[in-house]
XYZ file of C-alpha atoms in Angstrom:
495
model
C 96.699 233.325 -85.747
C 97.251 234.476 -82.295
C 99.037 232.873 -79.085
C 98.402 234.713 -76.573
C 97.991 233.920 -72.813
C 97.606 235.821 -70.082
C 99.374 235.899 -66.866
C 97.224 237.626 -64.586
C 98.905 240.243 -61.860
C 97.015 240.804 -58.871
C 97.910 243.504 -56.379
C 99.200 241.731 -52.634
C 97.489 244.571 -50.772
C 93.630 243.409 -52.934
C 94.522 239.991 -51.831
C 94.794 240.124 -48.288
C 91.986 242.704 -47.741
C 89.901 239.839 -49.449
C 91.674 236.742 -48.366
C 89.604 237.734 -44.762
C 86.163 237.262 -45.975
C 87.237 234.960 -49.051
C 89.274 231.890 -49.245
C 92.724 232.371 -51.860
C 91.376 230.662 -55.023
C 87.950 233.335 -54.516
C 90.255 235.997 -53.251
C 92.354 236.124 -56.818
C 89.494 235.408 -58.774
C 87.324 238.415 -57.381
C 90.458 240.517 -58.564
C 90.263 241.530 -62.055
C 93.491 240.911 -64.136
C 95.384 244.492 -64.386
C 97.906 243.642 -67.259
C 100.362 241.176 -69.175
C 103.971 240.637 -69.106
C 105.743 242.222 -72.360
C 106.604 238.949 -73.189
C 103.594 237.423 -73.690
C 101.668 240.837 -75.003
C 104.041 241.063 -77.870
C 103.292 240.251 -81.628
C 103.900 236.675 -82.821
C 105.154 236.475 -87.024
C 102.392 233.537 -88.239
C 104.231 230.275 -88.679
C 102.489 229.987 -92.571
C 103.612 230.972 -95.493
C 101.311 233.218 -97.501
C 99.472 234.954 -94.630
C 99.850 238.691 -93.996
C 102.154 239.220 -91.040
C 100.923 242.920 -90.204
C 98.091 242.229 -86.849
C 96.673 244.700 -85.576
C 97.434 245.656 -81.663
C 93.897 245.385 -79.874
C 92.688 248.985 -78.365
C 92.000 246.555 -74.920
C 95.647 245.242 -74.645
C 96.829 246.926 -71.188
C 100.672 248.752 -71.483
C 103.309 246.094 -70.808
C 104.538 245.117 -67.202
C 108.249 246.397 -66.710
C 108.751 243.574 -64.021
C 107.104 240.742 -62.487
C 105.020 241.425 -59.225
C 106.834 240.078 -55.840
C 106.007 236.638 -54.959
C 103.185 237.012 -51.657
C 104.536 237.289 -48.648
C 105.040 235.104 -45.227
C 101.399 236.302 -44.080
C 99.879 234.624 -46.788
C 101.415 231.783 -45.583
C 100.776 231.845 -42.287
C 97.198 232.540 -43.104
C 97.307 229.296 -45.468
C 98.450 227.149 -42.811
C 95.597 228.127 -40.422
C 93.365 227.503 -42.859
C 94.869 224.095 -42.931
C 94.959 223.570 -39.383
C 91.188 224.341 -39.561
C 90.542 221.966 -41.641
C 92.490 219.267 -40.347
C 90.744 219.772 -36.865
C 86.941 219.704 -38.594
C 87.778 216.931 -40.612
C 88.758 214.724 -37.306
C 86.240 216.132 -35.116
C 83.690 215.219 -37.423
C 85.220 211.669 -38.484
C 84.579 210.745 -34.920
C 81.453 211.933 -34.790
C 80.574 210.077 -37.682
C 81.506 206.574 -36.016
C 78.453 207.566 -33.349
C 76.094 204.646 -33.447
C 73.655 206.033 -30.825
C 71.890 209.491 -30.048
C 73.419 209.293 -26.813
C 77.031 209.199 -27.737
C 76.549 211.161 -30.625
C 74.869 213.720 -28.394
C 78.027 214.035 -25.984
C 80.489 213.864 -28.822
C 78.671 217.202 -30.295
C 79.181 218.972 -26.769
C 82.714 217.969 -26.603
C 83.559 219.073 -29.964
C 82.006 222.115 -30.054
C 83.657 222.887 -26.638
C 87.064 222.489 -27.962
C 86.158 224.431 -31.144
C 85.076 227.774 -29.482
C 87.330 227.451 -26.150
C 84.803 226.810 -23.389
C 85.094 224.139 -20.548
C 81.404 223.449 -20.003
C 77.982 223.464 -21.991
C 74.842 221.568 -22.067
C 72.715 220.424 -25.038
C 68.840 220.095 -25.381
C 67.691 217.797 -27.571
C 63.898 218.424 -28.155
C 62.781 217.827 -32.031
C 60.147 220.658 -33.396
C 58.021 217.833 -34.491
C 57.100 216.572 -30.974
C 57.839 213.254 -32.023
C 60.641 212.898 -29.042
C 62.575 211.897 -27.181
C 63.490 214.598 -25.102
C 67.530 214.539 -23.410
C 69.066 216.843 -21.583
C 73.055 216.202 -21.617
C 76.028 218.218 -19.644
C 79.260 218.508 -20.001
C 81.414 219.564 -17.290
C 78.080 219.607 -15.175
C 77.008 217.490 -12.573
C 73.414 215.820 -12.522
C 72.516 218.610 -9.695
C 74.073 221.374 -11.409
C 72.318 220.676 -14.124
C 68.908 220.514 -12.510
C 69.914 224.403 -10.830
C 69.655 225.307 -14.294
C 66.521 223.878 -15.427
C 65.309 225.882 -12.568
C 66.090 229.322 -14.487
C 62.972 229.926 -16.361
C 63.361 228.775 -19.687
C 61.975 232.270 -21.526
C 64.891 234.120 -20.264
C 67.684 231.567 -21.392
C 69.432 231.435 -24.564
C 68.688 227.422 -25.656
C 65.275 228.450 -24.138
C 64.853 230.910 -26.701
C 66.366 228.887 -29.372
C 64.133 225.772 -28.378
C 60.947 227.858 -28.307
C 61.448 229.232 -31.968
C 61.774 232.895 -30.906
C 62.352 235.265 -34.280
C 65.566 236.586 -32.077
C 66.727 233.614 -31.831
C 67.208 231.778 -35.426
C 71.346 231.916 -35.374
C 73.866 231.876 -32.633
C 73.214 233.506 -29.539
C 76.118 235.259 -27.219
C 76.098 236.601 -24.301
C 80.030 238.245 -23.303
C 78.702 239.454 -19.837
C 75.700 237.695 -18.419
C 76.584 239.288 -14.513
C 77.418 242.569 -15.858
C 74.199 242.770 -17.440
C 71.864 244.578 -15.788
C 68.655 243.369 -17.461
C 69.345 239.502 -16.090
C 66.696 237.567 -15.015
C 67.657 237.416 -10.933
C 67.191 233.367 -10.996
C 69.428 233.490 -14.110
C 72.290 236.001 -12.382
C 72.248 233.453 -8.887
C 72.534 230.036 -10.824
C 75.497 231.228 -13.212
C 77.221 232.823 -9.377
C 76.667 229.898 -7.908
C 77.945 227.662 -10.545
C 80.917 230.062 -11.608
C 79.685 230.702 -15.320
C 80.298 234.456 -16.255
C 79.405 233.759 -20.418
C 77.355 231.960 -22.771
C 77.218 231.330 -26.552
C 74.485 229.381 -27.793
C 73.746 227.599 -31.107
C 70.852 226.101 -32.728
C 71.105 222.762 -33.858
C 68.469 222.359 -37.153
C 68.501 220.557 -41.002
C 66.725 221.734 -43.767
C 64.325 219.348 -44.270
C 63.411 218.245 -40.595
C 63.516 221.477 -38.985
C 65.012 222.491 -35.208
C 66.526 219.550 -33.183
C 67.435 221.101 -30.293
C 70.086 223.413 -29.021
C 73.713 223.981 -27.400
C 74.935 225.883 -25.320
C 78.543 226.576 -24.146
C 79.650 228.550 -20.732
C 82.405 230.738 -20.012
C 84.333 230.710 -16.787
C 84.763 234.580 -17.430
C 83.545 237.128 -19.881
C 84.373 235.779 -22.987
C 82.828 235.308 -26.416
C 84.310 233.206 -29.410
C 86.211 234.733 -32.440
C 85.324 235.150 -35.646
C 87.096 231.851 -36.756
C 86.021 230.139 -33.606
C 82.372 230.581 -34.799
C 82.731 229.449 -38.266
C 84.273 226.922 -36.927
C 81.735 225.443 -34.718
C 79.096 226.753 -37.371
C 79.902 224.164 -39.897
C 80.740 221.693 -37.835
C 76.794 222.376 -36.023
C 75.364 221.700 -39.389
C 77.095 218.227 -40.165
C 76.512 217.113 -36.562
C 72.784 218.517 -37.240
C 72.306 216.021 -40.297
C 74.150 213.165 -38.224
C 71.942 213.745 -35.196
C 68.520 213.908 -37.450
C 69.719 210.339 -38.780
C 70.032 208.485 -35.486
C 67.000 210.350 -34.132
C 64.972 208.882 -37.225
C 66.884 205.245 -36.095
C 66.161 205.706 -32.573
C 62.156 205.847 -33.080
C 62.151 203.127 -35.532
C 63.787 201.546 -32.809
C 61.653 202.241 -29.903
C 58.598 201.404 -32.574
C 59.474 198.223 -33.507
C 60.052 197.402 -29.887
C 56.366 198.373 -28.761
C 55.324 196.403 -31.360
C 57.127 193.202 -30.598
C 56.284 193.576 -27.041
C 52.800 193.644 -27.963
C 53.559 190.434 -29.971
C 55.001 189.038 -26.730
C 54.007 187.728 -23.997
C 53.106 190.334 -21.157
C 54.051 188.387 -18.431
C 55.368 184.475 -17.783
C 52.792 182.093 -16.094
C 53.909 180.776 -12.708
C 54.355 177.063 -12.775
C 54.764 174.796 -9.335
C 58.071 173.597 -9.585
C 59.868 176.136 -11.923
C 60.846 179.358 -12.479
C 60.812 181.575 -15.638
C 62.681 184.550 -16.791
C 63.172 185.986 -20.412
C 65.038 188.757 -21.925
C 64.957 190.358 -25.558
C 67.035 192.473 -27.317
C 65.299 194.048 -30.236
C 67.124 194.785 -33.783
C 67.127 198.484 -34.641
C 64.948 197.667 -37.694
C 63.004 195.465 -35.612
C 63.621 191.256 -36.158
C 61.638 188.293 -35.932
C 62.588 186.800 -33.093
C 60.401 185.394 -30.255
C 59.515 183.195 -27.480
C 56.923 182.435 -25.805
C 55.900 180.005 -22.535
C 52.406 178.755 -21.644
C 50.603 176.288 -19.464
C 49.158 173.631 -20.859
C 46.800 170.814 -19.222
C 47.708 168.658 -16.631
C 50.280 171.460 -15.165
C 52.091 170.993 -17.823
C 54.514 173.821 -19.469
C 54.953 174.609 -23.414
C 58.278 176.678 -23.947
C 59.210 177.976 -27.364
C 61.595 179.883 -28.869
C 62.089 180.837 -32.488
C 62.937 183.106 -35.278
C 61.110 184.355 -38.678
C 63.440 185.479 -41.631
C 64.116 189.191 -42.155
C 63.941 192.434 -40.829
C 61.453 195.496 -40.644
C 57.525 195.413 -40.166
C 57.379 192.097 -42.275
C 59.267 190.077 -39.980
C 57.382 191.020 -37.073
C 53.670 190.343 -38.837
C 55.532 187.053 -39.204
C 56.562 186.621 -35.837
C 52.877 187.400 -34.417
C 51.376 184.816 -36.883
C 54.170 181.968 -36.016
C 53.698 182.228 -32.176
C 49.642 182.758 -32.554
C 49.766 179.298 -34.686
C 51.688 177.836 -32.214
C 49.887 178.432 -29.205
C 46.797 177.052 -30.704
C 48.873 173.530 -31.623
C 50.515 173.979 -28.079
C 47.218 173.440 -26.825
C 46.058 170.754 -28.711
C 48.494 168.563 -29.079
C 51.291 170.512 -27.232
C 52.683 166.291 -25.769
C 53.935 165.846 -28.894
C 56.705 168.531 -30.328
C 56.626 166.865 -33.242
C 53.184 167.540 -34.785
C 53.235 171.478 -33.260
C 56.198 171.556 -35.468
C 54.855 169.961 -38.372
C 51.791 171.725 -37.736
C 53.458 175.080 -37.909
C 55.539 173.703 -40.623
C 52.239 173.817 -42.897
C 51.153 177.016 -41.534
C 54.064 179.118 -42.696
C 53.712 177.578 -46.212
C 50.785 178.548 -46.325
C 50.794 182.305 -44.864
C 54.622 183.240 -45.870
C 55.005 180.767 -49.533
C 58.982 182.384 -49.614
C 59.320 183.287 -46.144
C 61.598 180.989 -43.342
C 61.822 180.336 -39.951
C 63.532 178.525 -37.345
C 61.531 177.132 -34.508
C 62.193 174.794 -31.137
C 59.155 173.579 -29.039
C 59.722 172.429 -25.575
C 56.775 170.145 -23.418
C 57.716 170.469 -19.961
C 56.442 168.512 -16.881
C 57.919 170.210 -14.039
C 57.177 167.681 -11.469
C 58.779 164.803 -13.163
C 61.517 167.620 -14.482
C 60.466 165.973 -17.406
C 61.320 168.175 -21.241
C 60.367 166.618 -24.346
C 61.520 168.835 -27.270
C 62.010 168.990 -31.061
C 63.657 171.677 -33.356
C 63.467 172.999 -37.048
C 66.733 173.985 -37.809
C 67.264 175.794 -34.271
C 69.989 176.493 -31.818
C 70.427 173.230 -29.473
C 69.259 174.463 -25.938
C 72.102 174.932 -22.936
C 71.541 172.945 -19.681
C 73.631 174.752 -17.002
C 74.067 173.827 -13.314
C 76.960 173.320 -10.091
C 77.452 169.922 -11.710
C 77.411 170.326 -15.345
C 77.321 172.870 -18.739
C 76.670 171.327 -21.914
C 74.508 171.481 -24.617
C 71.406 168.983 -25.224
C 71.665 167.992 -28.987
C 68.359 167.926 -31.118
C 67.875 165.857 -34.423
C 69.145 167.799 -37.046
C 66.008 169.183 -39.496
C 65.774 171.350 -41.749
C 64.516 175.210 -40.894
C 60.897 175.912 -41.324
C 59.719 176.628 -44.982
C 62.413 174.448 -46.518
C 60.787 171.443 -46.788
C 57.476 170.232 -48.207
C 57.134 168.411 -45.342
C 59.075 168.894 -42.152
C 59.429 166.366 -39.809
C 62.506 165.146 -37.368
C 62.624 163.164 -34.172
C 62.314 164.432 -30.437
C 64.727 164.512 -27.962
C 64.085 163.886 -23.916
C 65.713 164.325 -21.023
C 65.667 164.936 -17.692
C 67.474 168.249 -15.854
C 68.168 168.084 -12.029
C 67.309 170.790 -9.223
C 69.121 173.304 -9.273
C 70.033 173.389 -12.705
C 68.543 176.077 -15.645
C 67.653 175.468 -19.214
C 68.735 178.368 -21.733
C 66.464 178.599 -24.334
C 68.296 180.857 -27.093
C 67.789 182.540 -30.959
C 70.642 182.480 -33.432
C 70.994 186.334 -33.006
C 72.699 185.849 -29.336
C 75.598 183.945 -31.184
C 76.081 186.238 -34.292
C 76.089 189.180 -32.579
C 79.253 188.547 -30.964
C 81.077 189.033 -34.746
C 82.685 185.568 -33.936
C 82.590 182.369 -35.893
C 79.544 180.016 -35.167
C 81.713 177.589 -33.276
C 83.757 180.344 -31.356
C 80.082 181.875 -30.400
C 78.988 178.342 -29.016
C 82.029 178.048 -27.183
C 81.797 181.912 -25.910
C 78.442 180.872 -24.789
C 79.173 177.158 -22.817
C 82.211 179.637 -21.005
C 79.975 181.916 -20.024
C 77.191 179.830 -18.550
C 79.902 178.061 -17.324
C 81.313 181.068 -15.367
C 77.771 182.429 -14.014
C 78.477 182.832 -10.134
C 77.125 180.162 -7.418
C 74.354 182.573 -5.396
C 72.996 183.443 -8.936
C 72.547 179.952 -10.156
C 68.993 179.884 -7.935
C 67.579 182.943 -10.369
C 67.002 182.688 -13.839
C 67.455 186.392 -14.382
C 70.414 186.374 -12.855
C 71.670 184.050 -15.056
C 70.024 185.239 -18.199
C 71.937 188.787 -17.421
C 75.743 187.295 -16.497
C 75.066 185.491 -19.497
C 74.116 188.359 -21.791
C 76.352 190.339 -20.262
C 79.554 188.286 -20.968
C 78.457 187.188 -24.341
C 77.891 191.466 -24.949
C 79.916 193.030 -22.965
C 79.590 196.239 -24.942
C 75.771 196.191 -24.560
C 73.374 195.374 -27.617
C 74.731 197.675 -30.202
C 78.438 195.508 -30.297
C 78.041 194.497 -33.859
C 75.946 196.228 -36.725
C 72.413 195.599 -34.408
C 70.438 194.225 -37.120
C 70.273 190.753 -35.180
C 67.665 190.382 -32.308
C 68.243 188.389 -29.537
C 65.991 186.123 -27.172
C 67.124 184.195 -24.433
C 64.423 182.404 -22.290
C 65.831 180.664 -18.677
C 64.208 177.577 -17.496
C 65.018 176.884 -13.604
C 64.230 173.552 -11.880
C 63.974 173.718 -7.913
């Protein structure tokens, strides 16, 4: 029975002519093994009785070492820790470009990065996806808006991101360019911009995925003739390729975006009607999947005004069919019998049972004199609405009901009362209060403070007010929380 194990020699000299192209552990294993230590080439007697002792030595068993190889030395080492370093860096860089949530920040994070990973102080980056599909953004970094537009000017066949962007066969990898003024085939728009603007060098790098082809391309400038090192562009190379897959994910996000908001703007109304006596103004945020949300404000006979706002369960192309069918139903019972909140509701109650037998929704209908400043309202399960003035901020309480769908037969009470000139009614969906990540009571208090705290000359415009509003219940803009929430908020003014 044999024991033997082998402890592998390999020369220092092999190893750090491959450690350059190779990492360590592919470096020593690219080495073949060129002999055993005595010790452990040496005959073992067996350890049973009975068996022949006599083993014959294997023709392949190399001579016997006559001292153990020098441990490798401080280059090595040095070389170890840079890989390190490397790492380290591309594992932070790309940590913060993963917490991106848009195109556009993700888009200036990539230009920063790669700046700092192959030593240049300015750049731009093209985003314009092979597929057509759009959108088309033009970012700079280090650039102003004007310096910027000097370039566009060059004509794009003669650029580097030009070439990458129009899928020339020379241009498939990186692109550099050490001397652009020394060179004396430069395009003579191409040689004045980069004088003017003080750029002397250029390396340029597609940015592509495997599956959805070229995004777009980067490009970063040299205050003198320069050109990244080896490392530099490895670097920057892998890092490209994650950002590339990162980018092709929010693009994909961004179009269901702008999709789902065409659609629910052709869901919504394309304009408010103009009512003696008050003024309208509305504002929508739209979920990146697209919501359900809605609202919706009509006039109704004897210069009356129906106002509704409301909100169908879930997310995606489902919840906005059942957004179109709730406010279509709606209309037609705001019409007929739009005096009494009540029955609309009830009305709509049996439509959704009957078109959406699982589905939800919340719903508040509003008949509005304006004259008499005059609002008779009900609500199925639905965000009170906020009356807001010089005088007074508080919210006008509805019956308590159920939502929409929950019931077999819904029906609650309606509320009436009576707001003064000068003051506004907010009209408001659930998804203004949860997307502030706060508790449902902190978010109604968050939102009585900040219609509370909208500034005298902008208590005359419902925008206005709509927008300080917004603005101070978001202050980070629409994507604060995760985004899947969408947000209406419709403002009533009485003159």
């Amino acid at each position: 029975m044999l024991d033997i194990s082998l402890l592998v020699r390999v020369h220092v000299d092999a190893l750090i002519a491959a450690q350059n192209d190779l990492g360590v552990c592919d470096a020593i294993r690219r080495i073949a093994p060129v002999g055993k230590l005595a010790a452990m080439s040496s005959l073992h007697l067996p350890k049973v009785a009975g068996i022949d002792p006599t083993v014959p030595v294997s023709t392949h068993t190399a001579a016997p070492l006559t001292e153990v190889p020098a441990a490798p030395g401080a280059f090595i080492q040095d070389r170890l820790a840079s890989w390190v370093s490397d790492l380290t860096t591309l594992h932070e860089l790309t940590e913060r470009l993963a917490g991106t949530r848009t195109l556009d920040d993700a888009l200036h994070e990539l230009l920063r990065a790669g700046a700092a990973l192959v030593g240049a102080r300015r750049g731009l980056l093209v985003l314009e996806p092979a597929d057509g599909g759009g959108p088309s953004i033009t970012i700079g970094l280090g650039l102003a808006h004007a310096e910027l537009g000097s370039i566009e000017t060059v004509p794009r066949s003669v650029t580097s991101y030009g070439r990458i962007l129009d899928g020339r066969p020379d241009a498939e990898g990186p692109l550099t360019h050490r001397d652009l003024l020394g060179d004396k085939g430069l395009d003579p728009r191409h040689r004045e911009v980069a004088a003017r603007l003080g750029y002397a060098a250029s390396y340029a790098l597609p940015l592509a995925t495997g599956t959805g082809g070229r995004l777009g391309a980067a490009v970063w400038l040299y205050d003198e003739p320069a050109e990244p090192l080896e490392r530099q562009r490895h670097l920057v190379g892998l890092y490209s390729r994650y950002a590339s897959e990162h980018l092709a994910r929010l693009l994909e996000l961004e179009r269901a975006r702008t999709e789902a908001a065409l659609l629910a703007e052709e869901l919504l109304p394309t304009r408010l009607p103009r009512v003696p006596g008050v003024r309208l103004a509305a504002r929508r945020l739209a979920a990146a999947r697209g919501g359900g949300d809605w609202y919706d404000a009509l006039p109704l006979p004897d210069s009356a005004l129906g106002l509704a706002v409301g909100s169908a369960g879930g997310t995606g192309p489902g919840a906005l069919a059942a957004m179109g069918r709730l406010r279509a139903g709606l209309r037609a019972y705001a019409v007929m019998e739009g005096e009494d909140p009540v029955a609309v509701l009830s009305d709509l109650e049996l439509l959704l049972r009957l078109t959406e037998p699982s589905g939800t929704a919340t719903a508040l209908f509003a008949y509005c004199e304006p004259a008499a400043r005059r609002i008779v309202l009900s609500g199925a399960g639905h965000s009170p609405p906020l009356v807001t003035g010089e005088r007074r901020t508080e919210f006008m309480e509805t019956t308590l009901s159920a939502p929409l769908g929950m019931l077999a037969c819904w029906e609650a009470p309606s509320v009436e009362f009576t707001p003064e000139p000068g003051e506004t009614v907010l009209f408001y969906t659930d998804g203004l209060l949860r997307r502030t990540g706060d508790s449902m009571d902190r978010a109604f208090a968050r939102l009585h403070s900040a219609a509370a705290g909208v500034p005298g000359a902008a208590r005359h415009d419902p925008a206005a007010v709509a927008d300080h509003v917004l603005g101070t219940m978001l202050p980070d803009g629409p994507d604060r929380s995760d985004g899947t929430e969408d947000v209406v908020v419709l403002a009533v003014y009485f003159e």
